[in-house]
Each structure stands twice: as structure tokens, then as C-alpha cells.
PDB file of C-alpha atoms in Angstrom:
ATOM      1  CA  MET A1427     -36.916  95.957  12.296  1.00 44.00           C
ATOM      2  CA  SER A1428     -35.706  92.846  13.993  1.00 43.00           C
ATOM      3  CA  ASP A1429     -36.708  91.313  17.378  1.00 41.00           C
ATOM      4  CA  ILE A1430     -33.299  92.384  18.684  1.00 41.00           C
ATOM      5  CA  GLU A1431     -34.047  96.033  17.891  1.00 42.00           C
ATOM      6  CA  TYR A1432     -37.432  95.627  19.635  1.00 40.00           C
ATOM      7  CA  SER A1433     -35.805  94.407  22.831  1.00 36.00           C
ATOM      8  CA  LEU A1434     -33.510  97.443  22.952  1.00 38.00           C
ATOM      9  CA  VAL A1435     -36.479  99.925  23.384  1.00 40.00           C
ATOM     10  CA  GLY A1436     -37.695 100.458  26.912  1.00 44.00           C
ATOM     11  CA  SER A1437     -36.993  98.629  30.208  1.00 46.00           C
ATOM     12  CA  HIS A1438     -39.743  96.108  29.594  1.00 66.00           C
ATOM     13  CA  PRO A1439     -39.376  94.593  26.067  1.00 75.00           C
ATOM     14  CA  GLU A1440     -42.412  92.332  26.432  1.00 85.00           C
ATOM     15  CA  THR A1441     -44.836  94.405  28.574  1.00 92.00           C
ATOM     16  CA  SER A1442     -46.171  98.009  28.675  1.00 94.00           C
ATOM     17  CA  ILE A1443     -48.246  99.400  31.542  1.00 94.00           C
ATOM     18  CA  LEU A1444     -50.157 102.518  30.706  1.00 96.00           C
ATOM     19  CA  TRP A1445     -52.663 104.632  32.642  1.00 97.00           C
ATOM     20  CA  MET A1446     -55.568 106.172  30.665  1.00 97.00           C
ATOM     21  CA  GLN A1447     -58.064 108.843  31.514  1.00 98.00           C
ATOM     22  CA  VAL A1448     -61.646 107.794  30.854  1.00 97.00           C
ATOM     23  CA  LYS A1449     -63.819 110.573  29.377  1.00 96.00           C
ATOM     24  CA  ASN A1450     -67.104 108.767  28.616  1.00 94.00           C
ATOM     25  CA  GLY A1451     -68.547 105.758  30.599  1.00 91.00           C
ATOM     26  CA  LYS A1452     -70.552 104.388  27.704  1.00 92.00           C
ATOM     27  CA  PRO A1453     -71.295 102.000  26.128  1.00 91.00           C
ATOM     28  CA  GLN A1454     -73.330  99.975  28.690  1.00 92.00           C
ATOM     29  CA  MET A1455     -72.958  96.187  28.351  1.00 92.00           C
ATOM     30  CA  LYS A1456     -73.388  93.048  30.362  1.00 92.00           C
ATOM     31  CA  CYS A1457     -71.290  90.625  32.295  1.00 93.00           C
ATOM     32  CA  ILE A1458     -72.749  87.135  32.072  1.00 92.00           C
ATOM     33  CA  ASP A1459     -70.810  84.159  33.596  1.00 91.00           C
ATOM     34  CA  GLY A1460     -67.696  86.285  33.574  1.00 91.00           C
ATOM     35  CA  LEU A1461     -67.970  87.048  29.874  1.00 91.00           C
ATOM     36  CA  LEU A1462     -68.598  90.396  28.199  1.00 91.00           C
ATOM     37  CA  ARG A1463     -71.871  90.491  26.302  1.00 90.00           C
ATOM     38  CA  PRO A1464     -73.857  93.177  24.385  1.00 89.00           C
ATOM     39  CA  ASN A1465     -76.569  95.048  26.330  1.00 87.00           C
ATOM     40  CA  GLU A1466     -79.166  93.446  23.986  1.00 88.00           C
ATOM     41  CA  TYR A1467     -78.139  89.909  24.956  1.00 89.00           C
ATOM     42  CA  PRO A1468     -81.251  88.012  26.103  1.00 87.00           C
ATOM     43  CA  GLU A1469     -79.885  86.507  29.264  1.00 89.00           C
ATOM     44  CA  LYS A1470     -79.753  88.442  32.502  1.00 88.00           C
ATOM     45  CA  GLY A1471     -76.370  89.721  33.748  1.00 89.00           C
ATOM     46  CA  SER A1472     -74.586  92.381  35.713  1.00 90.00           C
ATOM     47  CA  LYS A1473     -74.603  95.812  34.033  1.00 92.00           C
ATOM     48  CA  ILE A1474     -71.257  97.315  33.213  1.00 93.00           C
ATOM     49  CA  LEU A1475     -70.119 100.694  31.959  1.00 94.00           C
ATOM     50  CA  LEU A1476     -67.239  99.803  29.635  1.00 95.00           C
ATOM     51  CA  GLY A1477     -65.971 103.400  28.902  1.00 96.00           C
ATOM     52  CA  ASP A1478     -64.635 104.952  25.778  1.00 97.00           C
ATOM     53  CA  VAL A1479     -61.005 103.734  26.300  1.00 97.00           C
ATOM     54  CA  THR A1480     -61.781 100.024  26.753  1.00 96.00           C
ATOM     55  CA  SER A1481     -64.464  99.860  24.062  1.00 96.00           C
ATOM     56  CA  THR A1482     -61.979 101.438  21.620  1.00 96.00           C
ATOM     57  CA  LEU A1483     -59.266  98.986  22.643  1.00 96.00           C
ATOM     58  CA  ILE A1484     -61.597  96.084  22.040  1.00 94.00           C
ATOM     59  CA  LYS A1485     -62.525  97.418  18.648  1.00 93.00           C
ATOM     60  CA  ILE A1486     -58.975  98.011  17.403  1.00 92.00           C
ATOM     61  CA  SER A1487     -57.239  94.928  18.914  1.00 90.00           C
ATOM     62  CA  GLY A1488     -59.620  92.193  17.650  1.00 77.00           C
ATOM     63  CA  PRO A1489     -60.327  89.536  16.730  1.00 86.00           C
ATOM     64  CA  HIS A1490     -60.094  88.044  20.270  1.00 86.00           C
ATOM     65  CA  ASP A1491     -59.979  84.461  21.463  1.00 85.00           C
ATOM     66  CA  SER A1492     -61.868  85.640  24.554  1.00 82.00           C
ATOM     67  CA  ILE A1493     -62.985  88.708  26.590  1.00 90.00           C
ATOM     68  CA  GLN A1494     -63.278  87.615  30.180  1.00 94.00           C
ATOM     69  CA  PHE A1495     -63.671  89.479  33.459  1.00 95.00           C
ATOM     70  CA  THR A1496     -61.071  88.700  36.122  1.00 95.00           C
ATOM     71  CA  ASN A1497     -62.986  90.955  38.544  1.00 95.00           C
ATOM     72  CA  PRO A1498     -66.623  91.330  37.449  1.00 93.00           C
ATOM     73  CA  PRO A1499     -68.568  94.518  38.253  1.00 90.00           C
ATOM     74  CA  SER A1500     -70.891  94.691  41.260  1.00 88.00           C
ATOM     75  CA  PHE A1501     -72.559  97.756  42.731  1.00 87.00           C
ATOM     76  CA  ASP A1502     -70.173 100.076  40.917  1.00 92.00           C
ATOM     77  CA  GLU A1503     -70.760  99.379  37.255  1.00 92.00           C
ATOM     78  CA  GLN A1504     -67.565 101.097  36.144  1.00 94.00           C
ATOM     79  CA  ARG A1505     -65.244  99.282  38.580  1.00 96.00           C
ATOM     80  CA  TRP A1506     -64.051  95.989  37.134  1.00 96.00           C
ATOM     81  CA  SER A1507     -61.073  94.141  35.640  1.00 97.00           C
ATOM     82  CA  LEU A1508     -61.026  92.136  32.397  1.00 96.00           C
ATOM     83  CA  GLU A1509     -58.630  90.344  30.110  1.00 96.00           C
ATOM     84  CA  LEU A1510     -58.506  90.393  26.285  1.00 94.00           C
ATOM     85  CA  ILE A1511     -56.676  87.540  24.592  1.00 92.00           C
ATOM     86  CA  SER A1512     -55.814  87.522  20.917  1.00 88.00           C
ATOM     87  CA  SER A1513     -53.214  85.758  18.763  1.00 85.00           C
ATOM     88  CA  GLU A1514     -50.793  88.744  19.049  1.00 88.00           C
ATOM     89  CA  LEU A1515     -51.514  90.474  22.392  1.00 93.00           C
ATOM     90  CA  ASN A1516     -52.751  89.858  25.952  1.00 95.00           C
ATOM     91  CA  ILE A1517     -54.436  92.960  27.342  1.00 96.00           C
ATOM     92  CA  ASN A1518     -55.377  93.281  31.060  1.00 97.00           C
ATOM     93  CA  ILE A1519     -57.593  96.332  31.915  1.00 98.00           C
ATOM     94  CA  GLU A1520     -58.467  97.579  35.420  1.00 97.00           C
ATOM     95  CA  SER A1521     -61.084 100.278  35.705  1.00 97.00           C
ATOM     96  CA  PHE A1522     -61.497 102.226  38.947  1.00 96.00           C
ATOM     97  CA  PRO A1523     -62.128 105.776  40.293  1.00 95.00           C
ATOM     98  CA  TYR A1524     -59.209 107.980  41.267  1.00 95.00           C
ATOM     99  CA  TRP A1525     -61.160 111.083  42.361  1.00 93.00           C
ATOM    100  CA  GLY A1526     -64.646 112.246  43.214  1.00 90.00           C
ATOM    101  CA  PHE A1527     -65.819 108.905  44.602  1.00 86.00           C
ATOM    102  CA  GLY A1528     -66.713 107.752  41.094  1.00 83.00           C
ATOM    103  CA  LEU A1529     -69.701 110.138  40.724  1.00 88.00           C
ATOM    104  CA  PHE A1530     -68.776 110.976  37.089  1.00 90.00           C
ATOM    105  CA  SER A1531     -67.352 108.996  34.190  1.00 91.00           C
ATOM    106  CA  SER A1532     -64.232 111.225  34.195  1.00 92.00           C
ATOM    107  CA  CYS A1533     -63.520 110.140  37.842  1.00 95.00           C
ATOM    108  CA  TYR A1534     -62.316 106.850  36.413  1.00 96.00           C
ATOM    109  CA  LEU A1535     -59.049 105.705  34.885  1.00 96.00           C
ATOM    110  CA  ASN A1536     -58.046 102.518  33.141  1.00 97.00           C
ATOM    111  CA  LYS A1537     -54.784 100.792  34.051  1.00 97.00           C
ATOM    112  CA  VAL A1538     -53.834  98.830  30.945  1.00 96.00           C
ATOM    113  CA  GLU A1539     -51.150  96.177  30.744  1.00 95.00           C
ATOM    114  CA  LEU A1540     -50.135  95.021  27.255  1.00 96.00           C
ATOM    115  CA  LYS A1541     -48.114  91.894  26.638  1.00 95.00           C
ATOM    116  CA  GLY A1542     -46.749  91.029  23.212  1.00 94.00           C
ATOM    117  CA  SER A1543     -44.241  92.200  20.695  1.00 92.00           C
ATOM    118  CA  LEU A1544     -43.213  95.787  20.973  1.00 92.00           C
ATOM    119  CA  ILE A1545     -44.133  96.752  17.415  1.00 90.00           C
ATOM    120  CA  ARG A1546     -47.646  95.320  17.949  1.00 92.00           C
ATOM    121  CA  ARG A1547     -48.089  97.160  21.272  1.00 94.00           C
ATOM    122  CA  ALA A1548     -46.826 100.398  19.733  1.00 94.00           C
ATOM    123  CA  LYS A1549     -49.209 100.157  16.728  1.00 92.00           C
ATOM    124  CA  LEU A1550     -52.116  99.434  19.059  1.00 94.00           C
ATOM    125  CA  ILE A1551     -51.345 102.577  21.075  1.00 95.00           C
ATOM    126  CA  PHE A1552     -50.905 104.564  17.828  1.00 94.00           C
ATOM    127  CA  ASP A1553     -54.370 103.416  16.747  1.00 93.00           C
ATOM    128  CA  LEU A1554     -55.905 104.087  20.160  1.00 95.00           C
ATOM    129  CA  VAL A1555     -54.754 107.749  20.268  1.00 95.00           C
ATOM    130  CA  ALA A1556     -55.967 108.337  16.744  1.00 92.00           C
ATOM    131  CA  SER A1557     -59.308 106.717  17.400  1.00 93.00           C
ATOM    132  CA  LEU A1558     -59.978 108.565  20.664  1.00 95.00           C
ATOM    133  CA  GLY A1559     -58.931 111.854  19.162  1.00 93.00           C
ATOM    134  CA  ARG A1560     -57.257 112.970  22.438  1.00 95.00           C
ATOM    135  CA  ASN A1561     -54.260 112.181  24.603  1.00 97.00           C
ATOM    136  CA  PRO A1562     -55.380 109.425  27.143  1.00 97.00           C
ATOM    137  CA  TRP A1563     -52.377 110.241  29.381  1.00 97.00           C
ATOM    138  CA  GLU A1564     -53.704 113.693  30.235  1.00 97.00           C
ATOM    139  CA  PRO A1565     -55.636 113.464  33.510  1.00 97.00           C
ATOM    140  CA  LYS A1566     -58.751 115.309  34.647  1.00 95.00           C
ATOM    141  CA  PHE A1567     -57.141 116.060  37.996  1.00 95.00           C
ATOM    142  CA  THR A1568     -53.348 115.936  38.079  1.00 96.00           C
ATOM    143  CA  PHE A1569     -52.926 115.749  41.863  1.00 96.00           C
ATOM    144  CA  PHE A1570     -55.025 112.655  42.334  1.00 96.00           C
ATOM    145  CA  TRP A1571     -53.702 111.076  39.168  1.00 96.00           C
ATOM    146  CA  GLU A1572     -50.103 111.322  40.260  1.00 96.00           C
ATOM    147  CA  LYS A1573     -50.992 110.139  43.751  1.00 95.00           C
ATOM    148  CA  VAL A1574     -52.677 106.958  42.456  1.00 95.00           C
ATOM    149  CA  THR A1575     -50.321 106.146  39.643  1.00 94.00           C
ATOM    150  CA  LYS A1576     -47.164 107.140  41.641  1.00 94.00           C
ATOM    151  CA  ASN A1577     -45.747 108.852  38.582  1.00 93.00           C
ATOM    152  CA  ARG A1578     -45.666 112.419  37.417  1.00 95.00           C
ATOM    153  CA  THR A1579     -47.766 113.374  34.312  1.00 94.00           C
ATOM    154  CA  GLY A1580     -44.502 114.117  32.418  1.00 94.00           C
ATOM    155  CA  GLU A1581     -43.341 110.519  32.987  1.00 94.00           C
ATOM    156  CA  HIS A1582     -46.663 109.136  31.732  1.00 95.00           C
ATOM    157  CA  ARG A1583     -46.363 111.331  28.613  1.00 95.00           C
ATOM    158  CA  ASP A1584     -42.808 110.175  27.915  1.00 94.00           C
ATOM    159  CA  GLU A1585     -43.813 106.499  28.074  1.00 93.00           C
ATOM    160  CA  TRP A1586     -46.700 107.039  25.620  1.00 96.00           C
ATOM    161  CA  LEU A1587     -44.428 109.053  23.238  1.00 95.00           C
ATOM    162  CA  LYS A1588     -41.828 106.252  23.181  1.00 94.00           C
ATOM    163  CA  LEU A1589     -44.505 103.831  21.899  1.00 94.00           C
ATOM    164  CA  LEU A1590     -46.038 106.364  19.502  1.00 95.00           C
ATOM    165  CA  ASN A1591     -42.673 107.248  18.025  1.00 95.00           C
ATOM    166  CA  PHE A1592     -41.666 103.621  17.771  1.00 94.00           C
ATOM    167  CA  ALA A1593     -44.858 102.844  15.836  1.00 95.00           C
ATOM    168  CA  LYS A1594     -44.429 105.842  13.575  1.00 95.00           C
ATOM    169  CA  ASN A1595     -40.793 104.938  12.779  1.00 95.00           C
ATOM    170  CA  GLY A1596     -41.781 101.354  12.104  1.00 95.00           C
ATOM    171  CA  MET A1597     -44.531 102.400   9.636  1.00 96.00           C
ATOM    172  CA  GLU A1598     -42.145 104.823   7.931  1.00 97.00           C
ATOM    173  CA  GLU A1599     -39.709 102.018   7.427  1.00 96.00           C
ATOM    174  CA  GLU A1600     -42.567  99.853   5.950  1.00 97.00           C
ATOM    175  CA  ILE A1601     -43.324 102.651   3.400  1.00 98.00           C
ATOM    176  CA  GLU A1602     -39.657 103.043   2.507  1.00 98.00           C
ATOM    177  CA  GLU A1603     -39.329  99.301   2.007  1.00 97.00           C
ATOM    178  CA  ILE A1604     -42.124  99.301  -0.577  1.00 97.00           C
ATOM    179  CA  ASN A1605     -40.691 102.404  -2.141  1.00 98.00           C
ATOM    180  CA  SER A1606     -37.260 100.749  -2.488  1.00 97.00           C
ATOM    181  CA  ARG A1607     -38.880  97.758  -4.158  1.00 96.00           C
ATOM    182  CA  TYR A1608     -40.716 100.170  -6.401  1.00 97.00           C
ATOM    183  CA  LEU A1609     -37.430 101.650  -7.579  1.00 97.00           C
ATOM    184  CA  ILE A1610     -35.939  98.181  -8.276  1.00 95.00           C
ATOM    185  CA  VAL A1611     -39.006  97.078 -10.294  1.00 94.00           C
ATOM    186  CA  GLU A1612     -39.057 100.380 -12.180  1.00 95.00           C
ATOM    187  CA  LYS A1613     -35.488  99.611 -13.251  1.00 94.00           C
ATOM    188  CA  ASN A1614     -36.415  96.068 -14.247  1.00 92.00           C
ATOM    189  CA  THR A1615     -39.216  97.327 -16.499  1.00 91.00           C
ATOM    190  CA  LYS A1616     -36.628  99.202 -18.569  1.00 90.00           C
ATOM    191  CA  GLU A1617     -34.484  96.137 -19.195  1.00 89.00           C
ATOM    192  CA  ALA A1618     -35.827  94.388 -22.298  1.00 87.00           C
ATOM    193  CA  LYS A1619     -33.635  91.394 -21.653  1.00 88.00           C
ATOM    194  CA  LEU A1620     -35.680  90.670 -18.500  1.00 87.00           C
ATOM    195  CA  PHE A1621     -38.979  90.522 -20.241  1.00 87.00           C
ATOM    196  CA  PRO A1622     -40.629  87.058 -20.567  1.00 87.00           C
ATOM    197  CA  PRO A1623     -42.159  86.116 -23.936  1.00 86.00           C
ATOM    198  CA  GLY A1624     -45.301  88.162 -24.585  1.00 84.00           C
ATOM    199  CA  TRP A1625     -44.604  90.651 -21.801  1.00 88.00           C
ATOM    200  CA  ASP A1626     -46.841  93.738 -21.943  1.00 88.00           C
ATOM    201  CA  GLN A1627     -44.623  96.644 -20.979  1.00 89.00           C
ATOM    202  CA  GLU A1628     -47.459  99.223 -21.050  1.00 91.00           C
ATOM    203  CA  ASN A1629     -49.399  97.176 -18.477  1.00 92.00           C
ATOM    204  CA  SER A1630     -46.348  97.041 -16.339  1.00 92.00           C
ATOM    205  CA  LYS A1631     -45.937 100.839 -16.529  1.00 93.00           C
ATOM    206  CA  MET A1632     -49.636 101.371 -15.558  1.00 95.00           C
ATOM    207  CA  SER A1633     -49.146  99.065 -12.539  1.00 95.00           C
ATOM    208  CA  LEU A1634     -46.142 101.044 -11.435  1.00 96.00           C
ATOM    209  CA  LYS A1635     -48.232 104.271 -11.561  1.00 96.00           C
ATOM    210  CA  GLU A1636     -50.718 102.568  -9.206  1.00 97.00           C
ATOM    211  CA  VAL A1637     -47.887 101.551  -6.867  1.00 97.00           C
ATOM    212  CA  LYS A1638     -46.702 105.179  -6.689  1.00 97.00           C
ATOM    213  CA  LYS A1639     -50.249 106.352  -5.992  1.00 98.00           C
ATOM    214  CA  HIS A1640     -50.660 103.866  -3.117  1.00 98.00           C
ATOM    215  CA  ILE A1641     -47.383 104.762  -1.553  1.00 98.00           C
ATOM    216  CA  GLU A1642     -48.533 108.392  -1.490  1.00 98.00           C
ATOM    217  CA  ILE A1643     -51.825 107.301   0.088  1.00 98.00           C
ATOM    218  CA  ALA A1644     -49.820 105.384   2.765  1.00 97.00           C
ATOM    219  CA  ARG A1645     -47.775 108.484   3.530  1.00 97.00           C
ATOM    220  CA  GLN A1646     -50.918 110.573   3.938  1.00 97.00           C
ATOM    221  CA  ALA A1647     -52.463 107.898   6.121  1.00 94.00           C
ATOM    222  CA  LEU A1648     -49.400 108.046   8.364  1.00 94.00           C
ATOM    223  CA  HIS A1649     -49.751 111.817   8.547  1.00 93.00           C
ATOM    224  CA  ASP A1650     -53.430 111.341   9.513  1.00 90.00           C
ATOM    225  CA  GLN A1651     -52.474 108.669  12.159  1.00 89.00           C
ATOM    226  CA  ASN A1652     -54.521 106.119  10.227  1.00 88.00           C
ATOM    227  CA  ALA A1653     -52.499 102.856  10.632  1.00 88.00           C
ATOM    228  CA  GLY A1654     -55.301 100.791   9.113  1.00 86.00           C
ATOM    229  CA  GLY A1655     -55.432 102.938   6.011  1.00 91.00           C
ATOM    230  CA  LEU A1656     -51.642 102.772   5.749  1.00 94.00           C
ATOM    231  CA  LYS A1657     -51.642  98.986   5.841  1.00 93.00           C
ATOM    232  CA  ARG A1658     -54.288  98.673   3.169  1.00 96.00           C
ATOM    233  CA  ALA A1659     -52.476 101.125   0.912  1.00 97.00           C
ATOM    234  CA  LEU A1660     -49.240  99.198   1.266  1.00 97.00           C
ATOM    235  CA  ASP A1661     -51.003  95.883   0.579  1.00 97.00           C
ATOM    236  CA  ARG A1662     -52.423  97.307  -2.589  1.00 98.00           C
ATOM    237  CA  ALA A1663     -48.945  98.708  -3.609  1.00 98.00           C
ATOM    238  CA  GLU A1664     -47.360  95.358  -2.974  1.00 96.00           C
ATOM    239  CA  ALA A1665     -49.937  93.573  -5.126  1.00 95.00           C
ATOM    240  CA  LYS A1666     -49.316  96.016  -8.035  1.00 95.00           C
ATOM    241  CA  LEU A1667     -45.582  95.551  -7.625  1.00 95.00           C
ATOM    242  CA  ILE A1668     -45.972  91.826  -8.261  1.00 93.00           C
ATOM    243  CA  GLU A1669     -47.969  92.582 -11.413  1.00 92.00           C
ATOM    244  CA  ALA A1670     -45.427  95.107 -12.673  1.00 93.00           C
ATOM    245  CA  ASP A1671     -42.231  93.134 -12.162  1.00 92.00           C
ATOM    246  CA  PRO A1672     -41.081  91.256 -15.236  1.00 91.00           C
ATOM    247  CA  LEU A1673     -39.086  88.888 -13.033  1.00 88.00           C
ATOM    248  CA  VAL A1674     -42.337  87.723 -11.510  1.00 82.00           C
ATOM    249  CA  GLY A1675     -44.494  87.996 -14.627  1.00 55.00           C
ATOM    250  CA  LEU A1676     -47.971  87.929 -13.113  1.00 51.00           C
ATOM    251  CA  GLN A1677     -49.333  91.188 -14.565  1.00 50.00           C
ATOM    252  CA  ASN A1678     -49.942  90.106 -18.155  1.00 49.00           C
ATOM    253  CA  GLU A1679     -53.319  88.344 -18.224  1.00 50.00           C
ATOM    254  CA  GLU A1680     -53.103  87.876 -21.979  1.00 50.00           C
ATOM    255  CA  LEU A1681     -49.803  86.063 -21.508  1.00 50.00           C
ATOM    256  CA  LEU A1682     -51.375  83.732 -18.974  1.00 52.00           C
ATOM    257  CA  GLN A1683     -54.414  83.090 -21.274  1.00 57.00           C
ATOM    258  CA  ASN A1684     -52.106  82.363 -24.202  1.00 55.00           C
ATOM    259  CA  GLN A1685     -50.216  79.847 -22.065  1.00 54.00           C
ATOM    260  CA  ASN A1686     -53.457  78.191 -21.125  1.00 56.00           C
ATOM    261  CA  LEU A1687     -54.520  77.937 -24.814  1.00 55.00           C
ATOM    262  CA  LYS A1688     -51.368  76.031 -25.504  1.00 51.00           C
ATOM    263  CA  THR A1689     -52.327  73.409 -22.912  1.00 52.00           C
ATOM    264  CA  LEU A1690     -53.925  70.380 -24.562  1.00 45.00           C
ATOM    265  CA  GLU A1691     -57.589  69.868 -23.618  1.00 52.00           C
ATOM    266  CA  ILE A1692     -58.274  66.316 -22.362  1.00 49.00           C
ATOM    267  CA  ASP A1693     -61.270  66.018 -24.742  1.00 52.00           C
ATOM    268  CA  ASN A1694     -59.027  66.504 -27.774  1.00 55.00           C
ATOM    269  CA  ILE A1695     -56.611  63.611 -26.901  1.00 51.00           C
ATOM    270  CA  PRO A1696     -57.348  60.527 -29.026  1.00 55.00           C
ATOM    271  CA  PHE A1697     -58.584  57.548 -26.927  1.00 53.00           C
ATOM    272  CA  LEU A1698     -57.013  54.164 -27.715  1.00 53.00           C
ATOM    273  CA  ASP A1699     -58.724  51.095 -26.332  1.00 57.00           C
ATOM    274  CA  LEU A1700     -55.706  48.930 -25.814  1.00 54.00           C
ATOM    275  CA  VAL A1701     -57.599  46.388 -23.773  1.00 53.00           C
ATOM    276  CA  ASN A1702     -59.980  45.440 -26.549  1.00 55.00           C
ATOM    277  CA  ASP A1703     -57.139  45.372 -29.083  1.00 53.00           C
ATOM    278  CA  GLU A1704     -55.307  42.806 -27.003  1.00 50.00           C
ATOM    279  CA  GLU A1705     -58.484  40.650 -26.659  1.00 51.00           C
ATOM    280  CA  GLU A1706     -58.899  40.660 -30.364  1.00 51.00           C
TER     281      GLU A1706
END
């Protein structure tokens, strides 16, 4: 999909603001000089309860250029704001209680602002929901949730579903693109006039079988909401397509070896000392 298509989805083509229910306050970490550090870090720092939502976002959105607190924790270890910066996304997260005076982890929500391309934001949210194994837009207490967020739960759900569906549609298109290339290469492997000298047609057919297998794995990964597994399967399929295509000609190792054997070795080239001949 093109950037123009991205901009047609939603009222904010470059930014998404989502509210997420926290279920678990762990893991506990440290804030040292405004930076997020592991709890085992030797230097002293402010304790922080990162929560399941933010810890998952950090895990699936990396690697990061920096993870820095814009509002460090103080007495309340679960009340803070931080910013994640990576090459593809900027993520601002604000954690604060919305009911029960923050006595329990589920009293907290995370307000998350995502900046970056729509497809990257959508895939991140797709991965988040799959990793959490629950719907982060479903609140513990609806009344307080709607009061703080100033939106009804149905409106929250709709915004999430827009991103989830966009991500799913995008990944379906990626699978179909590889499948279309598979059909083209399959046709090429039946055209003898396209074969380079020494082309191994059987190896090509075996590579095509691998492509088909990886495409099915990608489809299953999409069904399981496993975006990472889908990408790995499509990468493997693409590599096998290159090997199978006679118009590319990279699959036949024997052909490459034969070509290398035809190359003259430098040690076998006769050496003529023209300098000494001239002196004589």
C-alpha cells in the first residue's frame, strides 16, 4: 500500500492516541538520571512499576535510540511519563490511576501516543494485542474510564479495530504479493527457453515447494496474530523464490561452481619478466 493510501485512513494520518488498561504493575525497574534501567543495575535510582502494557510495548517496538522519562516517578511508583524513540516510531506513554486512588495495579491506565507511519503503528498494535492476550481497550471500571478519557468504550474499541484491521489487511497483501510472484516463477520454471546454461530444473522445483510451504506458514501466523512469524516466513519464501527463478539463476550451486572453475587462477598464469629482458 502506498503512503497516499495510508493518509486516507483515520483523521490523524501520522499520530494515534490510545488508552490502555493496565492489568499487572510488574516488572519493577529503576529510573536513573531520567533513563530507564533494569532493577539489577548497580547504581541507586527511583523505583518504578513499568506495568504489563509498557513493558510489552518496549519489547515489541525495539531497538530504541533511547528510553527516557519526561516525568520521572516519585512517591507513586506507577505514575510517570516516558518517551521511546526508534528509527520508525516515537512513543509517548503516560501512566496514572483512574480509579481507586491507585491502590491496585488495575487502577492504572496508560495513555499512549504513537507517531510514525500508519502501517508501522498498526503492526505495533497488532503485535501488542497478540502479546498481551487480551483487549487493552476494555477497562476495569467503565464509568471512571469514560470520565477520564472523555470517550465511550465503544469509541475506544472502534479506534483499536481500525488499526488492527489495517494491519491485518496490509499483511494479507504482503502474503498475496509473494504468492503472485510464486505463480510467475512457477510459470518461468516450465519455460525451457528461459533456462541459463546448466540450469537444474529439479532444484528449482524443490525451491518452489519450499516457497509454497512458507506461504502457508505465513497464513497460519496471520491467523494466530503472530506478525513476527509471518515476516520470517515471507522472508524465507522470498529467498527461495530467488533460488527458484531461472531469470535470476541463483539456485544452482553447481552452476556457480562450474563458472568459478572456468576462471583462471592467478598462480597458473605464466610470469614474464619484461624488465630483465629489456636490460639484457
